[in-house]
Tab-separated table of C-alpha atoms and ligand atoms in Angstrom:
chain	number	residue	atom	x	y	z
N	164	MET	CA	-37.142	-8.433	-10.007
N	165	PRO	CA	-34.699	-9.014	-12.909
N	166	ASP	CA	-32.723	-12.302	-12.714
N	167	LYS	CA	-29.354	-10.655	-12.830
N	168	LYS	CA	-28.645	-8.632	-9.717
N	169	ASN	CA	-25.790	-6.299	-8.913
N	170	PHE	CA	-22.342	-7.546	-7.978
N	171	GLU	CA	-22.612	-6.979	-4.203
N	172	THR	CA	-26.058	-8.617	-4.127
N	173	GLU	CA	-24.906	-11.661	-6.112
N	174	ALA	CA	-21.848	-11.998	-3.791
N	175	ILE	CA	-24.220	-12.261	-0.880
N	176	ARG	CA	-27.396	-13.821	-2.146
N	177	THR	CA	-26.042	-16.686	-4.364
N	178	GLN	CA	-26.634	-19.534	-1.930
N	179	THR	CA	-27.365	-23.237	-1.932
N	180	PRO	CA	-31.079	-23.858	-1.049
N	181	THR	CA	-31.734	-24.047	2.682
N	182	THR	CA	-32.326	-27.423	4.288
N	183	ALA	CA	-35.433	-28.415	6.329
N	184	GLU	CA	-33.856	-26.535	9.266
N	185	ARG	CA	-34.345	-23.234	7.359
N	186	GLU	CA	-30.885	-21.947	8.383
N	187	HIS	CA	-30.030	-18.505	7.223
N	188	SER	CA	-26.312	-19.021	6.671
N	189	THR	CA	-25.150	-21.929	4.523
N	190	PRO	CA	-24.105	-24.841	6.790
N	191	LEU	CA	-20.852	-26.669	6.422
N	192	TYR	CA	-21.207	-30.006	4.551
N	193	MET	CA	-18.282	-31.761	6.046
N	194	THR	CA	-18.887	-35.099	4.368
N	195	SER	CA	-16.735	-37.135	2.022
N	196	SER	CA	-19.707	-38.951	0.415
N	197	PHE	CA	-23.504	-38.833	-0.044
N	198	THR	CA	-26.014	-41.598	0.126
N	199	PHE	CA	-28.248	-43.019	-2.586
N	200	GLU	CA	-32.027	-43.449	-2.132
N	201	SER	CA	-32.001	-46.715	-4.033
N	202	ALA	CA	-29.954	-48.849	-6.413
N	203	GLU	CA	-31.738	-47.129	-9.346
N	204	HIS	CA	-30.881	-43.672	-7.940
N	205	ALA	CA	-27.176	-44.633	-7.680
N	206	ARG	CA	-27.213	-45.986	-11.233
N	207	ALA	CA	-28.806	-42.827	-12.585
N	208	LEU	CA	-26.323	-40.564	-10.768
N	209	PHE	CA	-23.373	-42.511	-12.084
N	210	ALA	CA	-24.815	-42.505	-15.582
N	211	ASN	CA	-25.169	-38.716	-15.387
N	212	GLU	CA	-28.892	-39.010	-16.076
N	213	ILE	CA	-29.679	-36.859	-13.030
N	214	GLU	CA	-27.678	-34.361	-11.015
N	215	GLY	CA	-26.656	-34.828	-7.478
N	216	ASN	CA	-23.748	-35.249	-5.140
N	217	VAL	CA	-21.927	-38.557	-4.981
N	218	TYR	CA	-18.499	-37.914	-3.473
N	219	SER	CA	-16.756	-34.701	-2.414
N	220	ARG	CA	-13.878	-35.093	-4.806
N	221	TYR	CA	-16.471	-34.574	-7.570
N	222	SER	CA	-18.883	-32.092	-5.944
N	223	ASN	CA	-20.132	-30.882	-2.577
N	224	PRO	CA	-22.767	-28.194	-1.741
N	225	ASN	CA	-20.131	-25.881	-0.255
N	226	THR	CA	-17.727	-26.016	-3.213
N	227	ASP	CA	-20.762	-25.775	-5.544
N	228	GLU	CA	-21.910	-22.601	-3.803
N	229	PHE	CA	-18.477	-21.151	-4.025
N	230	VAL	CA	-18.144	-21.948	-7.695
N	231	ALA	CA	-21.668	-20.568	-8.387
N	232	LYS	CA	-20.777	-17.274	-6.737
N	233	MET	CA	-17.479	-16.993	-8.655
N	234	CYS	CA	-19.312	-17.728	-11.945
N	235	LYS	CA	-21.825	-14.984	-11.184
N	236	LEU	CA	-19.126	-12.491	-10.219
N	237	GLU	CA	-16.849	-13.204	-13.226
N	238	GLY	CA	-19.732	-13.582	-15.683
N	239	ALA	CA	-18.806	-17.166	-16.439
N	240	GLU	CA	-20.902	-20.207	-17.496
N	241	ALA	CA	-19.222	-22.831	-15.311
N	242	GLY	CA	-16.369	-23.539	-12.964
N	243	VAL	CA	-14.261	-25.874	-10.841
N	244	ALA	CA	-12.896	-25.316	-7.387
N	245	THR	CA	-9.425	-26.580	-6.522
N	246	GLY	CA	-7.265	-27.119	-3.488
N	247	SER	CA	-4.918	-24.151	-4.271
N	248	GLY	CA	-4.349	-21.451	-6.861
N	249	MET	CA	-1.593	-23.562	-8.405
N	250	ALA	CA	-3.916	-26.538	-8.665
N	251	ALA	CA	-6.295	-24.209	-10.620
N	252	ILE	CA	-3.520	-23.176	-12.944
N	253	PHE	CA	-2.196	-26.650	-13.428
N	254	GLY	CA	-5.644	-28.126	-13.812
N	255	CYS	CA	-6.431	-25.628	-16.536
N	256	LEU	CA	-3.217	-26.223	-18.469
N	257	ALA	CA	-3.156	-29.953	-18.055
N	258	GLY	CA	-6.869	-30.367	-18.682
N	259	LEU	CA	-6.715	-28.467	-21.989
N	260	LEU	CA	-3.303	-29.072	-23.470
N	261	LYS	CA	-1.855	-32.182	-25.009
N	262	GLN	CA	1.577	-33.330	-26.222
N	263	GLY	CA	2.903	-31.057	-28.976
N	264	ASP	CA	0.862	-27.991	-27.994
N	265	HIS	CA	2.470	-24.669	-27.435
N	266	VAL	CA	1.511	-21.835	-25.024
N	267	LEU	CA	2.151	-18.123	-25.596
N	268	ALA	CA	2.497	-16.658	-22.095
N	269	SER	CA	3.323	-13.346	-20.565
N	270	ARG	CA	6.819	-13.277	-19.043
N	271	SER	CA	5.419	-11.502	-16.003
N	272	LEU	CA	3.911	-14.497	-14.224
N	273	PHE	CA	3.654	-15.785	-10.683
N	274	GLY	CA	6.839	-17.787	-9.757
N	275	SER	CA	5.193	-21.198	-9.610
N	276	SER	CA	3.298	-20.652	-12.926
N	277	HIS	CA	6.763	-20.022	-14.418
N	278	GLN	CA	7.961	-23.298	-12.956
N	279	ILE	CA	5.014	-25.258	-14.402
N	280	LEU	CA	5.608	-23.833	-17.898
N	281	SER	CA	9.347	-24.212	-17.857
N	282	GLN	CA	10.009	-27.350	-15.704
N	283	ILE	CA	6.873	-29.505	-15.676
N	284	LEU	CA	4.907	-29.225	-18.906
N	285	PRO	CA	8.020	-29.828	-21.098
N	286	LYS	CA	8.215	-33.330	-19.575
N	287	TRP	CA	4.994	-34.031	-21.571
N	288	GLY	CA	6.071	-32.257	-24.703
N	289	ILE	CA	4.178	-29.016	-24.081
N	290	THR	CA	6.297	-25.972	-24.878
N	291	PHE	CA	5.935	-22.260	-24.320
N	292	THR	CA	7.245	-18.874	-25.433
N	293	TYR	CA	7.193	-15.731	-23.319
N	294	GLY	CA	6.057	-12.399	-24.569
N	295	ASP	CA	7.309	-9.239	-22.823
N	296	VAL	CA	4.623	-7.044	-21.359
N	297	ASN	CA	6.215	-3.872	-22.789
N	298	LYS	CA	6.655	-5.350	-26.269
N	299	THR	CA	3.225	-6.628	-27.093
N	300	GLU	CA	3.633	-5.501	-30.683
N	301	ASN	CA	5.783	-8.561	-31.331
N	302	TRP	CA	3.517	-11.158	-29.708
N	303	GLU	CA	1.799	-11.997	-32.943
N	304	SER	CA	5.091	-13.068	-34.383
N	305	LEU	CA	5.591	-15.459	-31.394
N	306	ILE	CA	2.481	-17.487	-32.346
N	307	GLN	CA	3.305	-20.832	-33.883
N	308	GLU	CA	1.258	-23.248	-35.789
N	309	ASN	CA	0.797	-25.413	-32.659
N	310	THR	CA	0.070	-22.474	-30.339
N	311	ARG	CA	-3.164	-23.349	-28.543
N	312	MET	CA	-3.308	-21.006	-25.549
N	313	LEU	CA	-2.662	-17.418	-24.557
N	314	PHE	CA	-1.916	-17.282	-20.816
N	315	LEU	CA	-1.444	-14.089	-18.869
N	316	GLU	CA	-1.646	-12.340	-15.543
N	317	THR	CA	-2.650	-8.693	-15.253
N	318	PRO	CA	-1.759	-6.867	-13.088
N	319	SER	CA	1.341	-9.029	-12.717
N	320	ASN	CA	2.914	-10.203	-9.473
N	321	PRO	CA	4.981	-8.403	-8.185
N	322	GLY	CA	5.723	-5.807	-10.937
N	323	LEU	CA	2.158	-4.648	-11.437
N	324	ASP	CA	2.597	-4.573	-15.194
N	325	LEU	CA	-0.637	-4.620	-17.150
N	326	ILE	CA	-1.665	-6.206	-20.390
N	327	ASP	CA	-4.461	-4.735	-22.511
N	328	LEU	CA	-7.203	-7.315	-22.142
N	329	GLU	CA	-9.196	-6.039	-25.042
N	330	TRP	CA	-6.132	-6.301	-27.313
N	331	ALA	CA	-5.241	-9.755	-25.949
N	332	GLY	CA	-8.859	-10.971	-26.471
N	333	LYS	CA	-8.648	-9.911	-30.178
N	334	LEU	CA	-5.286	-11.582	-30.598
N	335	ALA	CA	-6.583	-14.808	-29.174
N	336	LYS	CA	-9.696	-14.741	-31.286
N	337	ALA	CA	-7.786	-13.975	-34.483
N	338	HIS	CA	-5.527	-17.011	-33.906
N	339	ASN	CA	-8.036	-19.346	-32.362
N	340	LEU	CA	-6.192	-19.482	-28.992
N	341	ILE	CA	-7.783	-20.395	-25.651
N	342	PHE	CA	-7.479	-17.107	-23.722
N	343	VAL	CA	-6.636	-17.686	-20.065
N	344	VAL	CA	-6.200	-14.969	-17.380
N	345	ASP	CA	-4.913	-15.254	-13.836
N	346	ASN	CA	-7.154	-12.559	-12.240
N	347	CYS	CA	-5.843	-13.069	-8.702
N	348	PHE	CA	-4.554	-9.456	-8.091
N	349	ALA	CA	-7.656	-7.641	-9.357
N	350	THR	CA	-10.474	-9.932	-8.291
N	351	PRO	CA	-13.728	-9.861	-10.230
N	352	TYR	CA	-14.779	-6.797	-8.246
N	353	LEU	CA	-12.131	-4.721	-10.074
N	354	GLN	CA	-11.675	-6.490	-13.371
N	355	ARG	CA	-13.750	-9.023	-15.398
N	356	PRO	CA	-11.530	-10.485	-18.152
N	357	ILE	CA	-14.469	-12.439	-19.648
N	358	GLU	CA	-15.987	-9.123	-20.749
N	359	PHE	CA	-12.826	-8.624	-22.794
N	360	GLY	CA	-12.902	-12.020	-24.444
N	361	ALA	CA	-11.190	-14.308	-21.959
N	362	ASP	CA	-12.331	-17.941	-22.127
N	363	ILE	CA	-11.082	-18.860	-18.713
N	364	VAL	CA	-10.254	-16.992	-15.571
N	365	GLN	CA	-8.475	-18.463	-12.581
N	366	HIS	CA	-7.786	-17.416	-9.107
N	367	SER	CA	-5.734	-18.217	-6.078
N	368	ALA	CA	-8.631	-17.927	-3.588
N	369	THR	CA	-5.917	-17.826	-0.894
N	370	LYS	CA	-5.452	-14.110	-1.571
N	371	PHE	CA	-8.176	-11.450	-1.725
N	372	ILE	CA	-11.057	-13.994	-2.020
N	373	ASP	CA	-10.379	-15.427	1.442
N	374	GLY	CA	-9.047	-11.996	2.336
N	375	GLN	CA	-8.173	-12.968	5.909
N	376	GLY	CA	-5.110	-15.133	5.483
N	377	ARG	CA	-6.750	-18.382	6.642
N	378	ALA	CA	-6.930	-20.923	3.855
N	379	ILE	CA	-5.409	-22.112	0.585
N	380	GLY	CA	-7.680	-22.638	-2.376
N	381	GLY	CA	-8.305	-21.839	-6.040
N	382	VAL	CA	-10.981	-21.747	-8.685
N	383	ILE	CA	-11.274	-21.887	-12.436
N	384	VAL	CA	-14.289	-20.356	-14.256
N	385	GLY	CA	-15.109	-19.895	-17.864
N	386	SER	CA	-17.047	-21.261	-20.790
N	387	GLU	CA	-18.612	-24.696	-20.505
N	388	LYS	CA	-16.921	-25.805	-23.688
N	389	TYR	CA	-13.545	-25.866	-21.923
N	390	MET	CA	-14.719	-26.597	-18.448
N	391	GLU	CA	-15.770	-30.112	-19.449
N	392	ASP	CA	-12.137	-31.154	-20.094
N	393	ILE	CA	-10.877	-29.287	-16.961
N	394	ARG	CA	-13.596	-30.910	-14.825
N	395	PHE	CA	-12.710	-34.364	-16.111
N	396	PHE	CA	-9.047	-33.748	-15.312
N	397	THR	CA	-9.591	-32.385	-11.810
N	398	ARG	CA	-12.224	-34.970	-10.884
N	399	GLN	CA	-10.012	-37.903	-11.920
N	400	THR	CA	-6.700	-36.507	-10.650
N	401	GLY	CA	-8.054	-35.109	-7.327
N	402	PRO	CA	-6.967	-31.571	-6.450
N	403	ALA	CA	-10.361	-31.036	-4.784
N	404	LEU	CA	-11.071	-28.064	-2.534
N	405	SER	CA	-12.011	-28.927	1.035
N	406	PRO	CA	-15.662	-28.175	1.864
N	407	PHE	CA	-14.440	-26.204	4.899
N	408	ASN	CA	-12.261	-23.938	2.795
N	409	ALA	CA	-15.030	-23.559	0.251
N	410	TRP	CA	-17.350	-22.476	3.091
N	411	LEU	CA	-14.785	-19.896	4.236
N	412	PHE	CA	-14.303	-18.501	0.730
N	413	SER	CA	-18.006	-18.331	-0.007
N	414	LYS	CA	-18.577	-16.397	3.252
N	415	SER	CA	-15.640	-14.147	2.393
N	416	LEU	CA	-17.047	-13.295	-1.021
N	417	GLU	CA	-19.976	-11.611	0.823
N	418	THR	CA	-17.627	-8.907	1.907
N	419	LEU	CA	-15.329	-8.817	-1.172
N	420	PRO	CA	-16.727	-5.475	-2.486
N	421	VAL	CA	-16.343	-3.626	0.798
N	422	ARG	CA	-12.976	-5.129	1.497
N	423	MET	CA	-11.649	-4.240	-1.993
N	424	GLU	CA	-12.828	-0.608	-1.688
N	425	ARG	CA	-10.912	-0.329	1.589
N	426	HIS	CA	-7.802	-2.159	0.168
N	427	CYS	CA	-7.880	0.334	-2.727
N	428	ASP	CA	-8.365	3.453	-0.500
N	429	ASN	CA	-5.375	2.388	1.683
N	430	ALA	CA	-3.213	1.365	-1.277
N	431	GLU	CA	-3.856	4.696	-3.068
N	432	THR	CA	-2.917	6.719	0.038
N	433	LEU	CA	0.259	4.639	0.477
N	434	ALA	CA	1.235	4.961	-3.202
N	435	ASP	CA	0.860	8.752	-3.029
N	436	PHE	CA	3.060	8.822	0.116
N	437	LEU	CA	5.730	6.591	-1.440
N	438	GLY	CA	5.649	8.546	-4.737
N	439	ASP	CA	6.712	11.688	-2.854
N	440	HIS	CA	9.350	10.087	-0.691
N	441	LYS	CA	12.992	11.031	-1.283
N	442	ASP	CA	14.394	7.531	-0.634
N	443	VAL	CA	12.040	5.940	-3.172
N	444	ASN	CA	13.206	5.679	-6.788
N	445	PHE	CA	9.757	4.916	-8.081
N	446	VAL	CA	6.347	3.669	-6.984
N	447	LYS	CA	4.162	1.428	-9.051
N	448	TYR	CA	0.448	1.178	-8.569
N	449	PRO	CA	-2.038	0.735	-11.433
N	450	HIS	CA	-4.129	3.862	-10.762
N	451	HIS	CA	-1.202	6.029	-9.657
N	452	LYS	CA	-0.218	8.820	-11.998
N	453	ASP	CA	3.370	7.603	-12.282
N	454	HIS	CA	2.353	4.135	-13.564
N	455	PRO	CA	3.358	3.979	-17.266
N	456	GLN	CA	0.047	2.255	-18.063
N	457	VAL	CA	-2.296	4.360	-15.912
N	458	GLU	CA	-4.653	5.034	-18.841
N	459	LEU	CA	-5.005	1.331	-19.486
N	460	ALA	CA	-5.404	0.615	-15.807
N	461	LYS	CA	-8.327	3.037	-15.703
N	462	LYS	CA	-9.879	1.518	-18.811
N	463	GLN	CA	-9.895	-2.107	-17.576
N	464	MET	CA	-9.751	-1.932	-13.827
N	465	LYS	CA	-12.392	-0.235	-11.687
N	466	ARG	CA	-9.737	0.711	-9.099
N	467	GLY	CA	-6.015	-0.027	-8.672
N	468	GLY	CA	-6.168	-3.007	-6.312
N	469	GLY	CA	-4.506	-3.796	-2.939
N	470	VAL	CA	-0.875	-4.180	-3.903
N	471	VAL	CA	1.738	-1.445	-4.248
N	472	CYS	CA	5.387	-1.940	-5.175
N	473	PHE	CA	8.213	0.469	-4.964
N	474	GLU	CA	12.012	0.542	-5.494
N	475	ILE	CA	13.935	1.728	-2.496
N	476	ALA	CA	17.095	3.709	-3.216
N	477	GLY	CA	20.185	1.772	-2.245
N	478	GLY	CA	19.462	-1.718	-3.523
N	479	TYR	CA	19.367	-4.956	-1.511
N	480	ASP	CA	21.052	-3.467	1.580
N	481	LYS	CA	18.406	-0.780	1.979
N	482	ALA	CA	15.617	-3.262	1.079
N	483	LYS	CA	16.854	-5.636	3.761
N	484	SER	CA	17.046	-2.895	6.287
N	485	PHE	CA	13.437	-1.751	5.420
N	486	ILE	CA	12.083	-5.296	5.786
N	487	ASN	CA	13.900	-5.735	9.140
N	488	LYS	CA	12.728	-2.334	10.476
N	489	VAL	CA	9.009	-2.645	10.051
N	490	ASN	CA	7.231	-3.016	13.427
N	491	MET	CA	3.510	-3.506	12.814
N	492	LEU	CA	3.606	-4.598	9.192
N	493	SER	CA	4.032	-8.388	8.693
N	494	ARG	CA	7.053	-9.956	7.003
N	495	SER	CA	5.391	-12.624	4.948
N	496	ALA	CA	5.130	-13.903	1.348
N	497	ASN	CA	1.294	-13.815	1.206
N	498	LEU	CA	-0.962	-11.052	-0.024
N	499	GLY	CA	-4.618	-10.088	0.087
N	500	ASP	CA	-4.871	-10.257	3.895
N	501	THR	CA	-6.471	-7.831	6.315
N	502	ARG	CA	-2.980	-7.274	7.662
N	503	THR	CA	-0.525	-5.331	5.613
N	504	ILE	CA	2.425	-7.504	4.420
N	505	VAL	CA	5.866	-6.503	3.167
N	506	THR	CA	7.754	-8.803	0.851
N	507	HIS	CA	11.147	-8.647	-0.899
N	508	PRO	CA	10.351	-10.601	-4.093
N	509	ALA	CA	13.955	-10.943	-5.456
N	510	SER	CA	15.070	-12.947	-2.334
N	511	THR	CA	11.795	-14.821	-1.671
N	512	THR	CA	8.843	-15.364	-4.084
N	513	HIS	CA	10.920	-14.909	-7.245
N	514	SER	CA	14.297	-16.159	-5.955
N	515	LYS	CA	14.081	-19.252	-8.204
N	516	LEU	CA	14.302	-17.098	-11.298
N	517	SER	CA	17.742	-16.366	-12.718
N	518	ASP	CA	19.140	-12.862	-12.441
N	519	GLU	CA	18.394	-12.338	-16.140
N	520	GLU	CA	14.812	-13.536	-15.799
N	521	ARG	CA	14.275	-11.274	-12.834
N	522	GLU	CA	15.729	-8.370	-14.695
N	523	ALA	CA	13.471	-8.990	-17.679
N	524	VAL	CA	10.386	-8.520	-15.472
N	525	GLY	CA	11.712	-5.595	-13.375
N	526	ILE	CA	12.264	-7.468	-10.133
N	527	THR	CA	15.280	-5.507	-9.026
N	528	SER	CA	17.157	-6.020	-5.746
N	529	GLY	CA	15.560	-2.854	-4.335
N	530	LEU	CA	11.992	-3.737	-5.229
N	531	ILE	CA	9.587	-4.118	-2.293
N	532	ARG	CA	6.002	-5.281	-2.550
N	533	ILE	CA	3.425	-4.088	-0.029
N	534	ALA	CA	0.132	-5.997	0.109
N	535	VAL	CA	-1.877	-3.282	1.742
N	536	GLY	CA	-4.306	-4.439	4.374
N	537	LEU	CA	-7.339	-2.979	6.038
N	538	GLU	CA	-5.698	-1.286	9.073
N	539	ASN	CA	-6.019	2.497	9.399
N	540	ALA	CA	-3.955	4.080	6.610
N	541	GLU	CA	-2.236	6.455	9.087
N	542	ASP	CA	-0.787	3.514	10.989
N	543	ILE	CA	0.338	1.730	7.819
N	544	ILE	CA	2.120	4.822	6.599
N	545	GLY	CA	3.512	5.536	10.007
N	546	ASP	CA	5.305	2.186	10.067
N	547	VAL	CA	6.468	2.470	6.387
N	548	GLU	CA	7.843	5.920	7.145
N	549	GLN	CA	9.893	4.972	10.174
N	550	ALA	CA	11.207	1.883	8.299
N	551	LEU	CA	12.350	3.980	5.388
N	552	GLY	CA	14.133	6.407	7.741
B	820	PLP	C1	-0.512	-16.825	-4.979
B	820	PLP	C2	-0.710	-16.799	-6.406
B	820	PLP	C3	-0.927	-17.952	-7.153
B	820	PLP	C4	-0.813	-19.337	-6.466
B	820	PLP	O1	-1.866	-19.554	-5.575
B	820	PLP	P1	-1.732	-20.628	-4.365
B	820	PLP	O2	-3.091	-20.485	-3.712
B	820	PLP	O3	-0.664	-20.185	-3.441
B	820	PLP	O4	-1.483	-21.960	-4.874
B	820	PLP	C5	-1.063	-17.838	-8.462
B	820	PLP	N1	-1.086	-16.682	-9.118
B	820	PLP	C6	-0.911	-15.535	-8.421
B	820	PLP	C7	-0.933	-14.270	-9.165
B	820	PLP	C8	-0.730	-15.465	-7.091
B	820	PLP	O5	-0.511	-14.356	-6.464
């Protein structure tokens, strides 16, 4: 059998070796430290002469299994698991950048990523410039002598704007930039940025990777060349992922392909329904015919993903009434759950942005994000329909 197996198989069959008990499912290694056979064994481990577990802030069989799976699925050489998606993003930025460096980033970023770039990194002399997703032709002119990283999210949260990964990969290569992608919305099942030249991919495992709304976590994968500095940073500063959460995520990855197919089926059905509804100004879904970048979406994403957004006619008043009227759907700020969730980004996840910043990324007062779950599509649409009425 060839070494490299298909995605579904790798998601299931990448496992830590079984113990003497011959268990079929990977056990939970809920231990903070590991023992040494001898003084010499301990010395060799600490001198990095041999591989092995020492302490769960550094490594643990559960986090290792989760990282190994994510590397296989993203096509990456190496990785690091973190306690949250934001710890993954911060670990990647702080591990690779130094005082005086500059980041070229997409303006359409997750709210906390925006806070890190604009409020936290400047304290250490690391600056950034935003490029607009619909004006990529001027991104090259935004690159400075000290620009070291290209950081983007596609599809973006919540606007579902896309960036051409092939184009971005070439731009990064031409200017010697570390190319980093937040692949949270697509998951490796739908989009593999490394195939387009990304050096590093990061995830909030909290979302589709867990897929069941149970745990917070994150992961960074990419080329070993960069992972060395990131690993040093995360091991020393300590945003370690709990073995329990790693165990959950690793189990969840076994069903990622089947879950994503169902998320996409339901999201497509809902996007079609919303696209034809009289009280909806527009619907946005990567593989929907009305998405301005549908061709690009079809080129770089296998399917459209599990998030749909739409603008309700009537602004914030109507958006509020919609959010208040849903019965079965959950009012929450999370996404990537089995349960369908409705969110009003302008007043919640993106409320810390200024009006101008929100406007620049299309987060209008009538914009609603639906993170489509795995319930029967008829029931999801039934609830959306009555809440729109
Ligand atoms: C949720 C999210 C994050 C942050 O992840 P946490 O696990 O909440 O820390 C980062 N990027 C995107 C696109 C997200 O949706």
